[in-house]
PDB file of C-alpha atoms in Angstrom:
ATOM      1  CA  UNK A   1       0.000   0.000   0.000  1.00  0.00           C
ATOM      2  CA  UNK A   2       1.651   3.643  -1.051  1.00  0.00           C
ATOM      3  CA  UNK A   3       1.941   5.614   1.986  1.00  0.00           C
ATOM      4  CA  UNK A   4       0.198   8.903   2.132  1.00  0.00           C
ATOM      5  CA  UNK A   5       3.097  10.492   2.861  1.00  0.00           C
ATOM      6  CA  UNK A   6       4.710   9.653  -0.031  1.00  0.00           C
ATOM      7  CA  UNK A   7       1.800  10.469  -2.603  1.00  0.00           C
ATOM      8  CA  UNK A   8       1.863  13.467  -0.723  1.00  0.00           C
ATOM      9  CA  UNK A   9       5.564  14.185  -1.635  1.00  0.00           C
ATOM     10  CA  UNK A  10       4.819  12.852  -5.292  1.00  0.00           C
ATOM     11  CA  UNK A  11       1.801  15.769  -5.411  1.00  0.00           C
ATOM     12  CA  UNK A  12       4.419  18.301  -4.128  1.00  0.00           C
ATOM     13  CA  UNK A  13       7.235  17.633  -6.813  1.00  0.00           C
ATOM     14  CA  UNK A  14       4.431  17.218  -9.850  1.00  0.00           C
ATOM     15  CA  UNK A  15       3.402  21.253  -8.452  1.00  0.00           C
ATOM     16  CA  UNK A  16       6.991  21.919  -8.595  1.00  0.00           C
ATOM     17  CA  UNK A  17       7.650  20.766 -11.820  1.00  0.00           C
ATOM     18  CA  UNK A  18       3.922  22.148 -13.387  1.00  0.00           C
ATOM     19  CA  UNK A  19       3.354  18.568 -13.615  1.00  0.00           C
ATOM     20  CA  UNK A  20      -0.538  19.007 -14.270  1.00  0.00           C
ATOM     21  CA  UNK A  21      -1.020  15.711 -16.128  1.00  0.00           C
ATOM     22  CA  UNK A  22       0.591  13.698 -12.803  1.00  0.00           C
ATOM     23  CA  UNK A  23      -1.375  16.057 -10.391  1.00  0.00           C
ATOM     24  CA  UNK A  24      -4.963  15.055 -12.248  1.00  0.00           C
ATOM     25  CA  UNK A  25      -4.345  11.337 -12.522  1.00  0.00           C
ATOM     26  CA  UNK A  26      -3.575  11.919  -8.336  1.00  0.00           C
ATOM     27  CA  UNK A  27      -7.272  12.835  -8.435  1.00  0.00           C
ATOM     28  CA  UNK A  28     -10.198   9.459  -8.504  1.00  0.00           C
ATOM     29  CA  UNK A  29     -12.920  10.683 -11.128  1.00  0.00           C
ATOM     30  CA  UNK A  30     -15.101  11.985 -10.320  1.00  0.00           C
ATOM     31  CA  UNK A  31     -13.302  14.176  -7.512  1.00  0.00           C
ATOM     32  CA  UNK A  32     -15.082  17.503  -5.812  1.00  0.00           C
ATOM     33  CA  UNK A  33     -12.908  20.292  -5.358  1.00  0.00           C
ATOM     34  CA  UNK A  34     -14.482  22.168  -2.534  1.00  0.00           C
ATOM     35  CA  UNK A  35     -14.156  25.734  -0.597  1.00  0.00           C
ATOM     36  CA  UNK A  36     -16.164  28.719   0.623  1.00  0.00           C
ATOM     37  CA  UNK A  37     -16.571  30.283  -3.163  1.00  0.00           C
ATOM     38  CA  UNK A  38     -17.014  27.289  -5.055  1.00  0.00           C
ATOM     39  CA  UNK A  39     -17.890  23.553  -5.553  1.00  0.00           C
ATOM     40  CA  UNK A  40     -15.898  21.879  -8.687  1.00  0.00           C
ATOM     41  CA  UNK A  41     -17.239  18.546  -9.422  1.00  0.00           C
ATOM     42  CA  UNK A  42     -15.111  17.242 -12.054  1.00  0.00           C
ATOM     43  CA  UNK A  43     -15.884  13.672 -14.143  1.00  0.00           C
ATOM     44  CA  UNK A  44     -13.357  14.113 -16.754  1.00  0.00           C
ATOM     45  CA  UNK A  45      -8.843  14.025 -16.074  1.00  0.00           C
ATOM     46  CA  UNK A  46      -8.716  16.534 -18.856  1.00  0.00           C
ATOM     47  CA  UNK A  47     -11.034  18.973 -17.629  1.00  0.00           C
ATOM     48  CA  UNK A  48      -9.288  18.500 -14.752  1.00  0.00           C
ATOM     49  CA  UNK A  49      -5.939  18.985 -15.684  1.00  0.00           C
ATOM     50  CA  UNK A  50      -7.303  22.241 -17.056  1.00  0.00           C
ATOM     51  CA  UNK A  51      -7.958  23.257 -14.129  1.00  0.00           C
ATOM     52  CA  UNK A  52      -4.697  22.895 -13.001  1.00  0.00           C
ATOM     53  CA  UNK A  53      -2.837  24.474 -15.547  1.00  0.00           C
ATOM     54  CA  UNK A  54      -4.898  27.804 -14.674  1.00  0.00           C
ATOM     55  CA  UNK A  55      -3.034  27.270 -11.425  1.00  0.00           C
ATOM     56  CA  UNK A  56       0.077  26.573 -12.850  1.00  0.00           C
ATOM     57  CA  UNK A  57       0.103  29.545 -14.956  1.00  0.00           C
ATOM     58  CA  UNK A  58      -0.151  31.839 -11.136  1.00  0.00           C
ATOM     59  CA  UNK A  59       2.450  29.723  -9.900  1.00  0.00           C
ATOM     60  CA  UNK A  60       5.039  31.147 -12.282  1.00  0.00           C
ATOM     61  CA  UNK A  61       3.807  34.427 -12.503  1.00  0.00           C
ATOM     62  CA  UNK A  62       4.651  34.817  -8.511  1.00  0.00           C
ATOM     63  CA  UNK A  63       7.677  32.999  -8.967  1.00  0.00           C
ATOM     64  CA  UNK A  64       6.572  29.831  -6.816  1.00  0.00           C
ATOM     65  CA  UNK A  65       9.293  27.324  -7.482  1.00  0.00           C
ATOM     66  CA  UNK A  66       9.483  24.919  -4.465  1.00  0.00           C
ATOM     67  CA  UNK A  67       6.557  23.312  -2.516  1.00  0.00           C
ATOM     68  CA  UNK A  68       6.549  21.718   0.640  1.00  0.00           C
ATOM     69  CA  UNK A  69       4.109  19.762   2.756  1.00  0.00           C
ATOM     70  CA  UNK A  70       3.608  18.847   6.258  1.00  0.00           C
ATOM     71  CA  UNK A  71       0.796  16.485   7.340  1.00  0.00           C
ATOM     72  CA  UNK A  72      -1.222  17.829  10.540  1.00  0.00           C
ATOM     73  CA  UNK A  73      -3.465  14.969  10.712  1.00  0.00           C
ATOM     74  CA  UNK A  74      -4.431  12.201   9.034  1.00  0.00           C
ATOM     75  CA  UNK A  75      -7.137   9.470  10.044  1.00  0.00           C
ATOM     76  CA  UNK A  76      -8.233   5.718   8.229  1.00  0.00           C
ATOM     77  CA  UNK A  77     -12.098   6.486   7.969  1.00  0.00           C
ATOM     78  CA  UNK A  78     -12.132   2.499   6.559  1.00  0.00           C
ATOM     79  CA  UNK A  79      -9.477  -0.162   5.368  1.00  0.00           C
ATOM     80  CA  UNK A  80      -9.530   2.169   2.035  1.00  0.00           C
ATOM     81  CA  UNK A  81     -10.851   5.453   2.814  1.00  0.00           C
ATOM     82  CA  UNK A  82      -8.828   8.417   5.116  1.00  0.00           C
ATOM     83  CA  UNK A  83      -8.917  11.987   5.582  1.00  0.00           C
ATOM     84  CA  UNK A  84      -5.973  13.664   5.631  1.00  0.00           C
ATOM     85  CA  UNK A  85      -5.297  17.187   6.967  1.00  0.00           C
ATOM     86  CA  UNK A  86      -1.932  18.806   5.090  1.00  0.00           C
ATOM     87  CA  UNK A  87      -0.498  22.368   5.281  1.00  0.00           C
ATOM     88  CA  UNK A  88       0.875  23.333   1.920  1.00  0.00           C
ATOM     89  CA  UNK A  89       4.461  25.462   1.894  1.00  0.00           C
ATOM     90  CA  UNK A  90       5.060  27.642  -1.016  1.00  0.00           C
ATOM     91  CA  UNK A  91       8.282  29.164  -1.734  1.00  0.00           C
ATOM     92  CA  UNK A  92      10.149  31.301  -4.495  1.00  0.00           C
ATOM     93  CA  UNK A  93      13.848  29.791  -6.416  1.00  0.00           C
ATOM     94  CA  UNK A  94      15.715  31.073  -3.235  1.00  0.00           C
ATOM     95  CA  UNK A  95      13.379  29.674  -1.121  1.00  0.00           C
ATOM     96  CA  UNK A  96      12.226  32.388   0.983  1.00  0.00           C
ATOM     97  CA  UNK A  97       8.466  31.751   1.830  1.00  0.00           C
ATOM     98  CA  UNK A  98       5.397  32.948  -0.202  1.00  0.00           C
ATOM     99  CA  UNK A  99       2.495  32.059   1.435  1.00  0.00           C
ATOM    100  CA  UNK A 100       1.225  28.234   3.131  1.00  0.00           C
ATOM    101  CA  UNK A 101      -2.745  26.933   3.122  1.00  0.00           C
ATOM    102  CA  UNK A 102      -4.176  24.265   4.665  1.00  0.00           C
ATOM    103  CA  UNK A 103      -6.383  21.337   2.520  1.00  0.00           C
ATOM    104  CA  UNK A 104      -8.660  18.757   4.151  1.00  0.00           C
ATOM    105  CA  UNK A 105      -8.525  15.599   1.695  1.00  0.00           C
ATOM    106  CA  UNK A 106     -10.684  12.593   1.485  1.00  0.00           C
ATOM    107  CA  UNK A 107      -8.307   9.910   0.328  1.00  0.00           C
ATOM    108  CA  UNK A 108      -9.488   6.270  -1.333  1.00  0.00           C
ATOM    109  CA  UNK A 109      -6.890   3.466  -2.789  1.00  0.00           C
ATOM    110  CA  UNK A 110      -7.820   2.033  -5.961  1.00  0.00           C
ATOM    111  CA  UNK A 111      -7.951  -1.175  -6.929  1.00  0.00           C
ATOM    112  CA  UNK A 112      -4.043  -1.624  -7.270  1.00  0.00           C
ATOM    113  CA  UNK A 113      -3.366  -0.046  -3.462  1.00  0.00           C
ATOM    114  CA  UNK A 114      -2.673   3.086  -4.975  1.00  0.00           C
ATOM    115  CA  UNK A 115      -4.264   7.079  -3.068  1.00  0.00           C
ATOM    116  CA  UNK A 116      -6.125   9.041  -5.112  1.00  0.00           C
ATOM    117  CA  UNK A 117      -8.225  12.004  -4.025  1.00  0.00           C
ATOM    118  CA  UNK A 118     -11.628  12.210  -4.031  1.00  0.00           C
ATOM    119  CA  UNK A 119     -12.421  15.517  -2.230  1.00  0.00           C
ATOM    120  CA  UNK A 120     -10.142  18.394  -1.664  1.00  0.00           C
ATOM    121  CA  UNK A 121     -11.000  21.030   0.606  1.00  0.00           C
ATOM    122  CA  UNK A 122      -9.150  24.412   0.344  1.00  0.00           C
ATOM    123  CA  UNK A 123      -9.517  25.867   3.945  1.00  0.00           C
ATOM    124  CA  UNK A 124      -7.787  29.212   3.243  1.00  0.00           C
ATOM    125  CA  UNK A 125      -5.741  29.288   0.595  1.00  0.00           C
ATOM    126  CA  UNK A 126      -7.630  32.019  -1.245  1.00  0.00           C
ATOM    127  CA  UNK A 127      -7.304  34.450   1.775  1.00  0.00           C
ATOM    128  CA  UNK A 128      -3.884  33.227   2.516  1.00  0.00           C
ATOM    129  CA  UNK A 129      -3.262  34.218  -1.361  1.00  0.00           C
ATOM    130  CA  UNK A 130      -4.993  37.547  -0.945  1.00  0.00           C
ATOM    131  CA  UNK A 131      -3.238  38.889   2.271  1.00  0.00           C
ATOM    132  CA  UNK A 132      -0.151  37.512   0.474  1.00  0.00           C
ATOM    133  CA  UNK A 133      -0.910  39.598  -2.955  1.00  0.00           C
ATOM    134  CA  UNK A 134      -1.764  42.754  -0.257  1.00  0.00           C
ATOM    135  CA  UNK A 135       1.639  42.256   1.258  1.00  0.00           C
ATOM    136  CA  UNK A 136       3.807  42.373  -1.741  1.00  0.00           C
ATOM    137  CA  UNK A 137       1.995  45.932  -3.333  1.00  0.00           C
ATOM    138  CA  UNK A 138       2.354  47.194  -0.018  1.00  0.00           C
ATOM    139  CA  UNK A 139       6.156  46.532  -0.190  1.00  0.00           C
ATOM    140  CA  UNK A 140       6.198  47.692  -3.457  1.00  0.00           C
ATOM    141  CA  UNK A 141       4.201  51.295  -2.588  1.00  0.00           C
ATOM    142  CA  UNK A 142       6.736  51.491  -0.155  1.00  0.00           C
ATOM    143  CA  UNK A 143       9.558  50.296  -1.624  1.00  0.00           C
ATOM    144  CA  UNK A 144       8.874  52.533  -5.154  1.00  0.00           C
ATOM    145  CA  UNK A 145       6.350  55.140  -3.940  1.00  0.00           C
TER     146      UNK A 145
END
């Protein structure tokens, strides 16, 4: 059985690398994508991997280059079911930090012992994002008047 912490690690390098192809065949289909704007229910990998090219397209504009993850919590709901608590790390090519978020998943192995996700729950990346995006103009005001 793959460990969670090591599809964990594998999700981390595919962001790295803008991977989006590895990071939507991590995903069972369907999968819900879930937060406090919006609920994603997505049926198709392509679709999905759509998705995450829109996000991989922000990553290099702010100069995200290195990921890292740290699991808070993580719980077997079954023999192949767990949620899984993980704070996300992101960090520019020198790594100095950018911002962190936390995401509840909903975990399930496959039919060859292999985690995939079924729900992912952003608890705060978008504010984390925001006050992160409010932070750097402010330091640039400042910096550049």
């Amino acid at each position: 059985m793959q460990k969670l912490n090591d599809f964990f690690e594998n999700y981390a390098s595919a962001l790295e690398r803008y991977d989006t192809k590895s990071l939507a065949y991590m995903y069972n289909m369907p999968c819900t994508m879930l937060s406090d704007e919006a609920t994603t229910v997505f049926n198709d990998a392509g679709k999905l991997e759509g998705f995450f090219n829109q996000g991989a397209s922000f990553y290099r504009q702010f100069g995200i280059a290195h990921v890292r993850h740290e699991i808070w919590t993580k719980r077997h709901l079954s023999d192949r079911i767990a949620t899984v608590k993980v704070n996300w790390q992101f960090f520019d090519a020198l790594y100095a930090p950018i911002y962190n978020c936390d995401y509840q998943y909903t975990m399930k192995l496959d039919k060859n012992n292999q985690w995939h996700i079924i729900l992912s729950v952003s608890i705060n990346e978008k504010k984390n994002m925001e006050e992160w995006q409010a932070r750097m103009k402010t330091e640039l005001v400042n910096r550049f008047g």
